[in-house]
Coordinates of C-alpha atoms in Angstrom, one line a residue:
X1 CA 0.0 0.0 0.0
X2 CA 2.7 2.4 1.0
X3 CA 4.7 1.5 -2.2
X4 CA 1.6 2.2 -4.4
X5 CA 1.0 5.6 -2.7
X6 CA 4.7 6.5 -3.1
X7 CA 4.7 5.4 -6.7
X8 CA 1.6 7.5 -7.5
X9 CA 3.1 10.5 -5.8
X10 CA 6.4 10.1 -7.7
X11 CA 4.9 9.4 -11.1
X12 CA 6.1 11.7 -13.9
X13 CA 2.7 12.3 -15.5
X14 CA 0.8 15.0 -13.5
X15 CA -2.9 14.8 -12.7
X16 CA -5.3 16.8 -14.9
X17 CA -5.3 20.6 -14.5
X18 CA -9.0 20.7 -13.7
X19 CA -8.5 18.3 -10.9
X20 CA -5.8 20.6 -9.6
X21 CA -8.1 23.6 -9.6
X22 CA -10.7 21.7 -7.8
X23 CA -8.2 20.5 -5.2
X24 CA -6.8 24.1 -4.8
X25 CA -10.3 25.5 -4.2
X26 CA -11.1 22.8 -1.7
X27 CA -7.8 23.4 0.1
X28 CA -8.4 27.2 0.3
X29 CA -12.0 26.6 1.5
X30 CA -10.9 24.1 4.1
X31 CA -8.0 26.2 5.3
X32 CA -10.3 29.3 5.6
X33 CA -12.7 27.4 7.7
X34 CA -9.9 26.1 9.9
X35 CA -8.6 29.7 10.4
X36 CA -12.0 30.8 11.7
X37 CA -11.8 28.0 14.2
X38 CA -8.2 28.9 15.3
X39 CA -8.6 32.6 15.5
X40 CA -9.8 32.4 19.1
X41 CA -6.5 30.7 20.1
X42 CA -4.0 32.6 18.0
X43 CA -3.7 36.2 16.6
X44 CA -5.0 36.5 13.0
X45 CA -1.7 37.7 11.6
X46 CA -0.2 34.4 12.6
X47 CA -2.8 32.2 10.9
X48 CA -1.5 32.6 7.4
X49 CA 0.6 29.5 7.9
X50 CA -2.6 27.5 7.7
X51 CA -2.8 28.2 4.0
X52 CA 0.7 26.9 3.2
X53 CA -0.1 23.1 3.2
X54 CA -2.6 23.6 0.4
X55 CA 0.0 25.6 -1.5
X56 CA 2.5 22.8 -0.9
X57 CA 0.2 20.0 -2.0
X58 CA -0.9 21.8 -5.2
X59 CA 2.6 22.9 -6.1
X60 CA 4.0 19.3 -5.6
X61 CA 1.3 17.6 -7.6
X62 CA 0.5 20.2 -10.3
X63 CA 3.6 22.3 -10.5
X64 CA 4.7 25.8 -9.7
X65 CA 2.2 27.8 -11.8
X66 CA -0.9 26.3 -10.2
X67 CA 0.8 26.5 -6.9
X68 CA 1.4 30.2 -7.3
X69 CA -2.3 30.8 -8.2
X70 CA -3.3 28.8 -5.1
X71 CA -0.9 30.9 -3.0
X72 CA -2.3 34.2 -4.5
X73 CA -5.9 33.0 -3.9
X74 CA -5.1 32.0 -0.4
X75 CA -3.5 35.4 0.3
X76 CA -6.5 37.3 -0.9
X77 CA -8.9 35.2 1.0
X78 CA -6.7 35.5 4.1
X79 CA -6.5 39.2 3.7
X80 CA -10.2 39.7 2.9
X81 CA -11.7 37.6 5.6
X82 CA -9.3 38.0 8.4
X83 CA -7.1 41.1 8.1
X84 CA -9.5 43.7 6.7
X85 CA -12.5 43.2 9.1
X86 CA -10.4 43.1 12.2
X87 CA -8.3 46.2 11.6
X88 CA -10.9 48.2 9.7
X89 CA -8.5 49.3 7.0
X90 CA -9.2 50.0 3.4
X91 CA -8.1 47.9 0.6
X92 CA -5.4 50.4 -0.4
X93 CA -4.0 50.8 3.1
X94 CA -0.4 49.7 3.6
X95 CA -1.4 47.4 6.4
X96 CA -3.5 45.1 4.2
X97 CA -1.0 44.9 1.4
X98 CA 2.0 44.1 3.6
X99 CA 0.7 40.7 4.9
X100 CA -0.4 39.8 1.4
X101 CA 3.0 40.4 -0.1
X102 CA 4.7 38.6 2.7
X103 CA 2.3 35.6 2.3
X104 CA 2.9 35.6 -1.5
X105 CA 6.7 35.6 -1.1
X106 CA 6.4 32.7 1.4
X107 CA 3.9 30.9 -0.9
X108 CA 6.3 31.3 -3.9
X109 CA 9.1 29.8 -1.9
X110 CA 7.0 27.0 -0.7
X111 CA 5.8 26.3 -4.2
X112 CA 9.4 26.3 -5.6
X113 CA 10.5 24.1 -2.7
X114 CA 7.7 21.6 -3.4
X115 CA 8.4 21.6 -7.1
X116 CA 12.1 21.1 -6.5
X117 CA 11.4 18.4 -3.9
X118 CA 9.2 16.6 -6.5
X119 CA 11.8 16.9 -9.2
X120 CA 14.5 15.6 -6.8
X121 CA 12.3 12.7 -5.6
X122 CA 11.4 11.8 -9.1
X123 CA 15.0 11.9 -10.2
X124 CA 16.0 9.8 -7.2
X125 CA 13.3 7.3 -8.0
X126 CA 14.4 7.2 -11.6
X127 CA 18.0 6.7 -10.6
X128 CA 16.9 3.9 -8.2
X129 CA 14.9 2.3 -11.0
X130 CA 17.8 2.7 -13.4
X131 CA 20.2 1.1 -10.9
X132 CA 17.8 -1.9 -10.4
X133 CA 17.5 -2.1 -14.2
X134 CA 21.3 -1.9 -14.7
X135 CA 21.7 -4.7 -12.1
X136 CA 19.1 -6.9 -13.8
X137 CA 20.7 -6.2 -17.2
X138 CA 24.2 -7.0 -15.8
X139 CA 22.9 -10.3 -14.3
X140 CA 21.2 -11.3 -17.6
X141 CA 24.3 -10.4 -19.7
X142 CA 26.9 -11.8 -17.4
X143 CA 25.1 -15.0 -16.7
X144 CA 24.1 -15.7 -20.3
X145 CA 25.9 -18.6 -21.9
X146 CA 25.3 -17.1 -25.4
X147 CA 25.4 -13.3 -25.4
X148 CA 23.5 -12.9 -28.7
X149 CA 20.6 -14.9 -27.5
X150 CA 20.3 -12.8 -24.3
X151 CA 20.2 -9.4 -26.0
X152 CA 16.5 -9.5 -27.0
X153 CA 15.5 -10.3 -23.3
X154 CA 17.8 -7.4 -22.2
X155 CA 16.2 -5.0 -24.7
X156 CA 12.7 -6.0 -23.6
X157 CA 13.6 -5.5 -19.9
X158 CA 15.1 -2.1 -20.7
X159 CA 12.0 -1.0 -22.6
X160 CA 9.7 -2.0 -19.8
X161 CA 11.8 -0.4 -17.1
X162 CA 12.2 2.9 -19.0
X163 CA 8.5 3.0 -20.1
X164 CA 9.4 3.0 -23.8
X165 CA 7.4 1.2 -26.6
X166 CA 10.4 -0.8 -27.7
X167 CA 14.2 -1.0 -27.6
X168 CA 16.6 -3.3 -29.4
X169 CA 20.2 -4.1 -28.7
X170 CA 22.3 -5.6 -31.4
X171 CA 26.0 -6.6 -31.6
X172 CA 28.2 -4.7 -34.0
X173 CA 27.0 -1.9 -36.2
X174 CA 23.4 -2.1 -37.2
X175 CA 22.1 -0.2 -40.2
X176 CA 18.5 0.9 -39.6
X177 CA 16.6 2.4 -42.6
X178 CA 13.4 2.9 -40.7
X179 CA 12.8 6.7 -40.1
X180 CA 10.9 5.9 -37.0
X181 CA 14.0 4.5 -35.3
X182 CA 17.2 6.0 -34.2
X183 CA 20.5 4.2 -33.4
X184 CA 22.8 4.9 -30.6
X185 CA 26.3 3.3 -30.8
X186 CA 27.7 1.3 -28.0
X187 CA 31.5 1.4 -27.8
X188 CA 34.3 0.6 -25.5
X189 CA 37.6 2.5 -26.1
X190 CA 36.7 3.3 -29.6
X191 CA 35.8 -0.3 -30.3
X192 CA 32.3 -0.7 -31.6
X193 CA 30.5 -3.3 -29.4
X194 CA 26.9 -2.9 -30.5
X195 CA 24.0 -0.7 -31.3
X196 CA 21.0 0.5 -29.3
X197 CA 17.9 1.0 -31.4
X198 CA 15.2 3.3 -30.0
X199 CA 12.1 5.1 -31.2
X200 CA 12.9 8.3 -33.1
X201 CA 10.0 10.3 -31.6
X202 CA 11.0 10.2 -28.0
X203 CA 11.0 13.4 -26.0
X204 CA 14.2 15.3 -25.7
X205 CA 14.5 14.6 -22.0
X206 CA 14.0 10.8 -22.5
X207 CA 16.5 10.8 -25.4
X208 CA 19.0 12.8 -23.2
X209 CA 18.4 10.3 -20.5
X210 CA 19.2 7.4 -22.9
X211 CA 22.3 9.0 -24.2
X212 CA 23.7 10.2 -20.8
X213 CA 22.7 7.5 -18.4
X214 CA 21.5 4.3 -20.2
X215 CA 24.0 4.1 -23.0
X216 CA 27.2 4.4 -20.7
X217 CA 26.0 1.8 -18.2
X218 CA 24.9 -0.5 -21.1
X219 CA 28.3 0.0 -22.7
X220 CA 30.1 -1.0 -19.5
X221 CA 28.0 -4.1 -18.9
X222 CA 28.1 -5.1 -22.6
X223 CA 31.9 -4.8 -22.6
X224 CA 32.2 -7.0 -19.5
X225 CA 29.8 -9.5 -21.1
X226 CA 31.8 -9.6 -24.3
X227 CA 35.0 -10.1 -22.3
X228 CA 33.3 -12.8 -20.3
X229 CA 32.1 -14.5 -23.4
X230 CA 35.5 -14.3 -25.0
X231 CA 37.1 -15.7 -21.9
X232 CA 34.5 -18.4 -21.7
X233 CA 35.0 -19.3 -25.3
X234 CA 38.7 -19.4 -24.9
X235 CA 38.4 -21.6 -21.8
X236 CA 36.0 -23.9 -23.6
X237 CA 38.3 -24.1 -26.6
X238 CA 41.2 -24.8 -24.2
X239 CA 39.2 -27.5 -22.4
X240 CA 38.2 -29.0 -25.8
X241 CA 41.8 -28.9 -26.9
X242 CA 43.0 -30.5 -23.7
X243 CA 40.4 -33.2 -24.0
X244 CA 41.4 -33.8 -27.6
X245 CA 45.1 -34.0 -26.7
X246 CA 44.3 -36.3 -23.7
X247 CA 42.2 -38.6 -25.9
X248 CA 44.9 -38.6 -28.6
X249 CA 47.6 -39.3 -26.1
X250 CA 45.5 -42.1 -24.5
X251 CA 44.9 -43.6 -28.0
X252 CA 48.6 -43.4 -28.8
X253 CA 49.4 -44.9 -25.4
X254 CA 47.1 -47.9 -26.1
X255 CA 48.7 -48.5 -29.5
X256 CA 52.2 -48.0 -28.0
X257 CA 51.3 -50.6 -25.3
X258 CA 50.4 -53.1 -28.0
X259 CA 53.7 -52.4 -29.8
X260 CA 55.7 -52.8 -26.6
X261 CA 53.9 -56.1 -25.8
X262 CA 55.0 -57.4 -29.2
X263 CA 51.5 -58.5 -30.3
X264 CA 50.9 -59.6 -33.9
X265 CA 51.2 -56.8 -36.5
X266 CA 47.7 -57.5 -37.7
X267 CA 46.3 -56.7 -34.3
X268 CA 48.4 -53.5 -34.2
X269 CA 47.1 -52.4 -37.6
X270 CA 43.6 -52.9 -36.5
X271 CA 44.1 -50.9 -33.3
X272 CA 45.8 -48.1 -35.3
X273 CA 42.9 -47.9 -37.8
X274 CA 40.3 -47.8 -35.1
X275 CA 42.1 -45.3 -32.7
X276 CA 43.1 -43.0 -35.6
X277 CA 39.6 -43.0 -37.0
X278 CA 38.1 -42.0 -33.6
X279 CA 40.7 -39.3 -33.0
X280 CA 40.4 -37.6 -36.4
X281 CA 36.6 -38.2 -36.7
X282 CA 37.0 -40.1 -39.9
X283 CA 34.2 -42.2 -41.4
X284 CA 36.6 -45.0 -42.5
X285 CA 40.3 -45.7 -42.1
X286 CA 42.6 -48.1 -43.8
X287 CA 46.2 -49.3 -43.5
X288 CA 47.7 -50.4 -46.8
X289 CA 51.1 -52.0 -47.8
X290 CA 52.8 -51.3 -51.1
X291 CA 53.7 -54.4 -53.1
X292 CA 56.4 -54.8 -55.7
X293 CA 53.9 -55.5 -58.5
X294 CA 52.3 -52.0 -58.3
X295 CA 49.5 -53.1 -56.0
X296 CA 48.6 -52.3 -52.5
X297 CA 47.5 -54.9 -49.9
X298 CA 44.9 -53.9 -47.3
X299 CA 46.3 -54.7 -43.9
X300 CA 43.4 -53.4 -41.7
X301 CA 40.2 -51.4 -42.2
X302 CA 37.9 -49.6 -39.7
X303 CA 34.5 -48.0 -40.3
X304 CA 32.5 -45.7 -38.0
X305 CA 29.3 -47.2 -39.2
X306 CA 27.9 -50.4 -40.5
X307 CA 26.9 -48.9 -43.8
X308 CA 28.2 -51.6 -46.1
X309 CA 30.6 -54.6 -46.4
X310 CA 34.1 -53.7 -45.5
X311 CA 36.9 -54.6 -48.0
X312 CA 38.4 -57.9 -47.0
X313 CA 41.7 -57.6 -45.1
X314 CA 44.5 -59.0 -47.2
X315 CA 42.9 -58.2 -50.5
X316 CA 45.0 -56.5 -53.2
X317 CA 44.0 -53.7 -55.6
X318 CA 46.1 -52.1 -58.4
X319 CA 47.6 -48.6 -57.9
X320 CA 45.9 -45.9 -59.9
X321 CA 48.3 -43.3 -61.0
X322 CA 45.8 -40.5 -60.2
X323 CA 44.8 -42.0 -56.9
X324 CA 45.8 -41.0 -53.4
X325 CA 48.0 -44.1 -52.6
X326 CA 50.0 -43.5 -55.8
X327 CA 50.4 -39.8 -54.9
X328 CA 51.9 -40.7 -51.5
X329 CA 54.1 -43.4 -53.2
X330 CA 55.5 -40.8 -55.7
X331 CA 56.1 -38.0 -53.2
X332 CA 56.7 -39.8 -49.9
X333 CA 54.7 -37.0 -48.2
X334 CA 51.3 -36.8 -46.6
X335 CA 48.5 -35.8 -49.1
X336 CA 44.9 -35.0 -49.2
X337 CA 42.3 -35.4 -52.0
X338 CA 38.7 -34.3 -52.4
X339 CA 36.1 -34.9 -55.0
X340 CA 35.5 -31.2 -55.4
X341 CA 39.0 -30.6 -56.8
X342 CA 38.9 -30.1 -60.5
X343 CA 41.2 -33.1 -61.2
X344 CA 39.7 -35.4 -58.6
X345 CA 36.8 -37.1 -60.4
X346 CA 38.8 -40.3 -60.9
X347 CA 40.3 -39.9 -57.4
X348 CA 36.9 -39.6 -55.9
X349 CA 35.8 -42.7 -57.8
X350 CA 38.8 -44.5 -56.2
X351 CA 37.8 -43.3 -52.8
X352 CA 34.2 -44.3 -52.8
X353 CA 34.7 -47.5 -54.7
X354 CA 37.5 -48.7 -52.5
X355 CA 35.7 -48.1 -49.2
X356 CA 32.2 -49.1 -50.6
X357 CA 30.7 -45.8 -49.5
X358 CA 29.4 -43.5 -52.2
X359 CA 29.2 -40.6 -49.7
X360 CA 32.9 -40.4 -49.2
X361 CA 34.2 -37.2 -50.8
X362 CA 37.6 -36.6 -49.3
X363 CA 40.6 -38.5 -47.8
X364 CA 43.9 -37.7 -46.1
X365 CA 46.8 -40.1 -46.3
X366 CA 50.2 -40.3 -44.6
X367 CA 53.1 -42.6 -45.5
X368 CA 54.5 -45.4 -43.4
X369 CA 58.3 -45.4 -43.5
X370 CA 60.1 -48.4 -42.1
X371 CA 63.8 -48.2 -41.8
X372 CA 64.1 -45.4 -44.4
X373 CA 61.9 -47.4 -46.8
X374 CA 58.3 -46.5 -47.9
X375 CA 56.4 -49.5 -46.6
X376 CA 52.8 -48.4 -46.9
X377 CA 50.2 -45.7 -46.3
X378 CA 47.5 -44.9 -43.8
X379 CA 44.3 -43.3 -45.2
X380 CA 41.4 -41.6 -43.4
X381 CA 38.2 -41.2 -45.4
X382 CA 35.6 -38.5 -44.8
X383 CA 32.0 -38.0 -45.9
X384 CA 31.7 -34.3 -44.9
X385 CA 32.2 -31.6 -47.5
X386 CA 33.8 -29.2 -45.1
X387 CA 37.6 -29.1 -45.2
X388 CA 39.5 -30.9 -42.5
X389 CA 41.7 -29.0 -40.1
X390 CA 45.3 -28.4 -41.1
X391 CA 46.8 -30.5 -38.3
X392 CA 45.1 -33.8 -39.3
X393 CA 48.2 -34.9 -41.2
X394 CA 50.4 -34.3 -38.2
X395 CA 48.0 -36.2 -35.9
X396 CA 47.9 -39.1 -38.4
X397 CA 51.7 -39.0 -38.6
X398 CA 51.9 -39.9 -34.9
X399 CA 50.1 -43.2 -35.6
X400 CA 52.1 -44.0 -38.7
X401 CA 55.3 -43.7 -36.6
X402 CA 53.8 -46.3 -34.2
X403 CA 52.9 -48.5 -37.1
X404 CA 56.5 -48.2 -38.4
X405 CA 57.9 -49.1 -35.0
X406 CA 55.6 -52.1 -34.8
X407 CA 56.6 -53.3 -38.2
X408 CA 60.2 -52.8 -37.5
X409 CA 59.9 -54.6 -34.2
X410 CA 57.9 -57.4 -35.9
X411 CA 60.6 -57.7 -38.6
X412 CA 63.3 -57.8 -36.0
X413 CA 61.4 -60.5 -34.0
X414 CA 60.8 -62.5 -37.1
X415 CA 64.4 -62.3 -38.1
X416 CA 65.5 -63.2 -34.6
X417 CA 63.0 -66.1 -34.5
X418 CA 64.2 -67.2 -38.0
X419 CA 67.8 -67.0 -36.9
X420 CA 67.1 -69.0 -33.7
X421 CA 65.1 -71.5 -35.7
X422 CA 68.0 -71.9 -38.2
X423 CA 70.4 -72.3 -35.3
X424 CA 68.2 -75.0 -33.7
X425 CA 67.7 -76.7 -37.1
X426 CA 71.4 -76.6 -37.9
X427 CA 72.2 -78.0 -34.4
X428 CA 69.6 -80.8 -34.9
X429 CA 71.0 -81.6 -38.3
X430 CA 74.5 -81.7 -36.9
X431 CA 73.4 -84.0 -34.1
X432 CA 71.5 -86.2 -36.6
X433 CA 74.6 -86.4 -38.9
X434 CA 76.9 -87.2 -36.0
X435 CA 74.5 -89.9 -34.8
X436 CA 74.2 -91.3 -38.3
X437 CA 78.0 -91.2 -38.8
X438 CA 78.5 -93.0 -35.5
X439 CA 75.9 -95.6 -36.3
X440 CA 77.1 -96.2 -39.9
X441 CA 80.8 -95.8 -39.1
X442 CA 82.2 -96.3 -35.7
X443 CA 79.4 -98.6 -34.4
X444 CA 79.6 -100.8 -37.5
X445 CA 83.4 -101.1 -37.2
X446 CA 83.1 -102.0 -33.5
X447 CA 80.5 -104.6 -34.2
X448 CA 82.7 -106.1 -37.0
X449 CA 85.8 -106.1 -34.6
X450 CA 83.7 -107.8 -31.9
X451 CA 82.7 -110.5 -34.4
X452 CA 86.2 -111.0 -35.5
X453 CA 87.4 -111.3 -31.9
X454 CA 84.7 -113.9 -31.1
X455 CA 85.8 -115.8 -34.2
X456 CA 89.4 -115.6 -33.1
X457 CA 88.4 -116.7 -29.6
X458 CA 86.6 -119.8 -31.0
X459 CA 89.7 -120.7 -33.1
X460 CA 92.1 -120.7 -30.2
X461 CA 93.4 -124.2 -29.4
X462 CA 92.4 -125.7 -26.0
X463 CA 96.0 -125.8 -24.9
X464 CA 96.0 -122.0 -24.9
X465 CA 93.4 -121.1 -22.3
X466 CA 95.0 -117.8 -21.3
X467 CA 94.9 -116.5 -24.8
X468 CA 91.3 -117.5 -25.2
X469 CA 90.4 -115.8 -21.9
X470 CA 92.3 -112.7 -23.0
X471 CA 90.4 -112.6 -26.3
X472 CA 87.1 -113.1 -24.5
X473 CA 87.9 -110.2 -22.1
X474 CA 88.8 -108.0 -25.0
X475 CA 85.5 -108.8 -26.8
X476 CA 83.5 -108.0 -23.7
X477 CA 85.3 -104.7 -23.3
X478 CA 84.6 -104.0 -27.0
X479 CA 80.9 -104.7 -26.4
X480 CA 80.9 -102.3 -23.4
X481 CA 82.5 -99.6 -25.6
X482 CA 79.8 -100.3 -28.3
X483 CA 77.1 -99.9 -25.7
X484 CA 78.6 -96.6 -24.4
X485 CA 78.8 -95.4 -28.0
X486 CA 75.2 -96.3 -28.6
X487 CA 74.2 -94.5 -25.4
X488 CA 76.2 -91.4 -26.6
X489 CA 74.5 -91.7 -30.0
X490 CA 71.1 -91.7 -28.4
X491 CA 72.0 -88.6 -26.4
X492 CA 73.1 -86.8 -29.5
X493 CA 70.0 -87.8 -31.5
X494 CA 67.8 -90.8 -30.7
X495 CA 67.6 -93.1 -33.7
X496 CA 64.3 -94.5 -32.5
X497 CA 62.8 -91.0 -32.8
X498 CA 63.7 -90.8 -36.4
X499 CA 62.6 -94.3 -37.2
X500 CA 59.6 -95.0 -34.9
X501 CA 58.3 -91.5 -34.0
X502 CA 57.5 -89.6 -30.8
X503 CA 55.5 -92.3 -28.9
X504 CA 58.1 -95.1 -29.0
X505 CA 60.9 -92.6 -28.2
X506 CA 59.0 -91.3 -25.1
X507 CA 58.2 -94.8 -24.0
X508 CA 61.9 -95.6 -24.2
X509 CA 62.7 -92.6 -22.0
X510 CA 60.0 -93.7 -19.5
X511 CA 61.5 -97.2 -19.3
X512 CA 65.0 -95.8 -18.7
X513 CA 63.9 -93.3 -16.1
X514 CA 64.9 -94.2 -12.5
X515 CA 61.7 -92.5 -11.3
X516 CA 58.4 -94.2 -12.2
X517 CA 56.7 -92.4 -15.1
X518 CA 53.0 -92.3 -15.9
X519 CA 53.1 -91.6 -19.6
X520 CA 50.1 -90.5 -21.7
X521 CA 50.8 -89.8 -25.4
X522 CA 48.1 -88.7 -27.8
X523 CA 49.6 -88.2 -31.2
X524 CA 47.9 -88.5 -34.6
X525 CA 50.6 -89.7 -36.9
X526 CA 54.0 -88.2 -37.3
X527 CA 54.8 -84.6 -36.4
X528 CA 57.3 -82.3 -38.0
X529 CA 60.8 -83.5 -37.1
X530 CA 61.7 -80.2 -35.3
X531 CA 58.6 -80.6 -33.1
X532 CA 59.3 -84.2 -32.3
X533 CA 62.9 -83.4 -31.4
X534 CA 61.8 -80.5 -29.2
X535 CA 59.2 -82.6 -27.3
X536 CA 61.7 -85.4 -26.9
X537 CA 64.4 -83.3 -25.4
X538 CA 61.8 -81.4 -23.3
X539 CA 60.7 -84.7 -21.7
X540 CA 64.3 -86.1 -21.5
X541 CA 65.7 -83.0 -19.8
X542 CA 62.7 -82.9 -17.4
X543 CA 63.1 -86.6 -16.4
X544 CA 66.8 -86.1 -15.9
X545 CA 66.2 -83.0 -13.6
X546 CA 63.5 -85.0 -11.6
X547 CA 66.0 -87.8 -11.1
X548 CA 68.8 -85.5 -9.9
X549 CA 67.0 -82.9 -7.9
X550 CA 63.3 -83.5 -7.2
X551 CA 63.3 -86.5 -4.9
X552 CA 60.0 -87.4 -6.4
X553 CA 58.2 -90.7 -6.3
X554 CA 56.2 -90.3 -9.5
X555 CA 56.3 -88.3 -12.7
X556 CA 53.3 -87.7 -14.9
X557 CA 54.0 -86.9 -18.6
X558 CA 51.1 -85.9 -20.8
X559 CA 51.7 -85.2 -24.5
X560 CA 48.8 -84.0 -26.6
X561 CA 49.5 -83.4 -30.3
X562 CA 46.0 -83.3 -31.7
X563 CA 45.3 -80.1 -33.6
X564 CA 47.6 -77.2 -34.5
X565 CA 49.9 -77.5 -31.5
X566 CA 51.8 -80.0 -29.4
X567 CA 51.1 -79.5 -25.7
X568 CA 53.4 -81.1 -23.1
X569 CA 52.7 -81.2 -19.4
X570 CA 55.2 -82.8 -17.0
X571 CA 54.3 -82.9 -13.3
X572 CA 56.2 -84.5 -10.3
X573 CA 55.4 -84.8 -6.6
X574 CA 58.9 -83.8 -5.5
X575 CA 60.1 -81.0 -3.2
X576 CA 59.6 -78.2 -5.7
X577 CA 61.4 -74.9 -5.6
X578 CA 63.0 -75.3 -9.0
X579 CA 64.5 -72.1 -10.5
X580 CA 64.0 -72.0 -14.3
X581 CA 67.0 -69.7 -14.6
X582 CA 69.2 -71.7 -12.4
X583 CA 70.5 -74.2 -15.0
X584 CA 71.5 -74.3 -18.6
X585 CA 69.2 -77.3 -19.4
X586 CA 65.9 -75.4 -19.0
X587 CA 67.4 -72.3 -20.7
X588 CA 68.3 -74.4 -23.7
X589 CA 64.9 -75.9 -23.8
X590 CA 63.3 -72.5 -23.6
X591 CA 65.4 -71.3 -26.5
X592 CA 64.5 -74.4 -28.5
X593 CA 60.7 -74.0 -27.8
X594 CA 60.7 -70.2 -28.5
X595 CA 62.6 -70.7 -31.7
X596 CA 59.7 -72.8 -32.9
X597 CA 57.2 -70.1 -31.9
X598 CA 56.1 -71.9 -28.7
X599 CA 55.9 -71.0 -25.1
X600 CA 57.1 -72.8 -21.9
X601 CA 56.1 -72.2 -18.3
X602 CA 57.5 -73.7 -15.1
X603 CA 55.6 -73.6 -11.8
X604 CA 57.5 -75.0 -8.8
X605 CA 56.2 -73.9 -5.3
X606 CA 58.3 -75.2 -2.5
X607 CA 57.1 -78.6 -1.1
X608 CA 54.4 -79.0 -3.8
X609 CA 56.3 -80.4 -6.7
X610 CA 57.1 -79.0 -10.1
X611 CA 55.0 -78.5 -13.2
X612 CA 56.4 -77.8 -16.7
X613 CA 53.9 -76.8 -19.4
X614 CA 54.9 -76.2 -23.0
X615 CA 52.9 -75.4 -26.2
X616 CA 54.7 -75.8 -29.6
X617 CA 52.9 -74.8 -32.9
X618 CA 52.8 -77.7 -35.3
X619 CA 52.1 -75.6 -38.4
X620 CA 55.2 -73.5 -38.6
X621 CA 58.3 -72.3 -36.8

C-alpha cells in the first residue's frame, strides 16, 4: 500500500489541471474554515501559515504555476476575511498589502521548494529504477551462456523499465533504414560493441536520459559481457583442446602398449585404424602396404558405421596413377584429396569405390616409412564436404610412426626367430649327422671287430686257455664300448625317434627313467621333425632333472599333439622350488621352444612339486 502511494506521488505524469483547480479551491476553503476555528486561540496575523499546506500540495502535484495561483488566492482570502475586518482598514492601506506580499513571497518559496522536492524525488526514484534495471541487465548479460541470445531479453527489460514502446540491442554496427527508429552506438575504447535502437519520436528529456545514463551503463555491462564470453569461449576451446590432446595421447598410449607387448602386427594395424579414425573423426580408415607388383594390400580397415561390407583384409588392388595411394608413393609425403577438386573425379571414384561408400568425398593419407623405406600408407576417409583441419596430417603421422615401429619390431622379432630356428635346425641336423656317422661308421666297425674277436676266440686251441680268456675279455670290453657309443649316440640324436616316431621314443625314455613315469601320449601320426625333437628333449631333460633334484616318487608326462599345436605337461610330486633360470638345461629348452614359436612355463612352489607346461605350434616355426 505504501509503495503504491509513493509510486503515485512520484509518477512523472501529473494529474489533470482541472482536478488541480478543484483541489486548490477545496484546500483554500478548508483552510479558511480552519482559520476561523483557530482565531480564538491565535492572533489573526499568525494564521496565514494554515494556507501553506494547500499551496505545498498543489505545487507538488500540479507544479509551480498552479501552486502560485493557489498561493495568490489563499493570500487574498486570508487578507479579505481575516485582516480587513479586524483592523478596519481600506483595501489600499499599507497594512492590508503588507501581509499579502509577505504571504505571496512565502507561498512562492513553498511552491518552488515543493516543485524542487518533487523533481529531486522523481530523479532519485528514476536513478533507483535505473540502478535496479542496470543490475538486472548485468545479471542477464553476465550469466548468459550465449550473449547474442540474451540481447532480446535485455532490450525488452530495458524498454519495460524505461517505459518505452520498444528497444533493441544488437551486436556490432546495425544499419536501420526505418525513419521511426534511431540508433545509438555502444562502444568501448573506440571499439564498436553494438547498437541500441530506440524510437525516433522520444521526448528530448528521454533521449537525453538514454544518451547520458542508459548508454554508458549498457556499454560497460556489454563490454564486460563480451569479455566474459570471449574468456569463456577461450576456456571452452582450451578444455576441448586439452580433452582432444588427452584422448589422442590415450589412443597413442594404447597402441604403443600393444607395440611394446609385441603383439601380432595384424592386431596393431587394426588398433591403429580404429584409434586413428576415432581421433580424427573419420568415417573410414585403412592401413595399406605397397607391393612390388604395383599393387597395395589392405592390412586393416575400420569404419565408424555399418553402412556396407568392408573390404576384406589381405585383398589387393592395383595402384591408380591419379589415386591418393599412388600420390603418396610418388612424393613420400602426406597428401589429401577431395572430390570437389577439379582433377579429382577419378580420385573420388577411387575413394568411394575402395571403401564401398558413395558418400565419401575426401581423404587424407600419410606414408608409413620403415627403416628409411616407404612401406605403406594410412588413409582416413571423410564424408563431410567441409575441409578438414590443417593439423590432421600431423595427428595421423603420430600413428604412422607407431605403425612403423611395430613393423620394425615385428621384422626384428621375425628375423630373430628365424635365426634361432636356423640355429636349432642346424644343431639338430648336426646331431643327426653325428648320430648317423657314429651308427654307420664307428658302431659298425666296432661290431665287426667284436665278431672277429669272437671268431678268433673260438679258433684258439684248447691248450692256450689264457689267450682264449684274454680274447674273451677284450671282446666283452669292446661290447661295453659299443654300448657306451650307442648311449652317446642316443643322447646326441635318438635313432628311435627318427625311425619310430615320438611315442616309441618317449616310452623308451620312461623305461630308462629311475623315477616311475606315468606316460600319456596322444599323437595323430608323425609330427614335423623339429617338433618331435623339441618334445623329446623337453621330456628327456625334465626326467633327468627330476631324477637328480626333485626326490619325487612319480612323474606324470602328458603329451597331446591333436590339432595345430603340441602340448606337453610334466608334473612330479617332488620337493619343488625349482628355478627356471638356475641351470642351462631349461634355458636351452626355452630357446628351442621359443625358436619354434612356442611357449614354456615352469611352476614350482616349495614342497608342492614342479609342473612344466609347453605349447609348440605344429604348423610353422
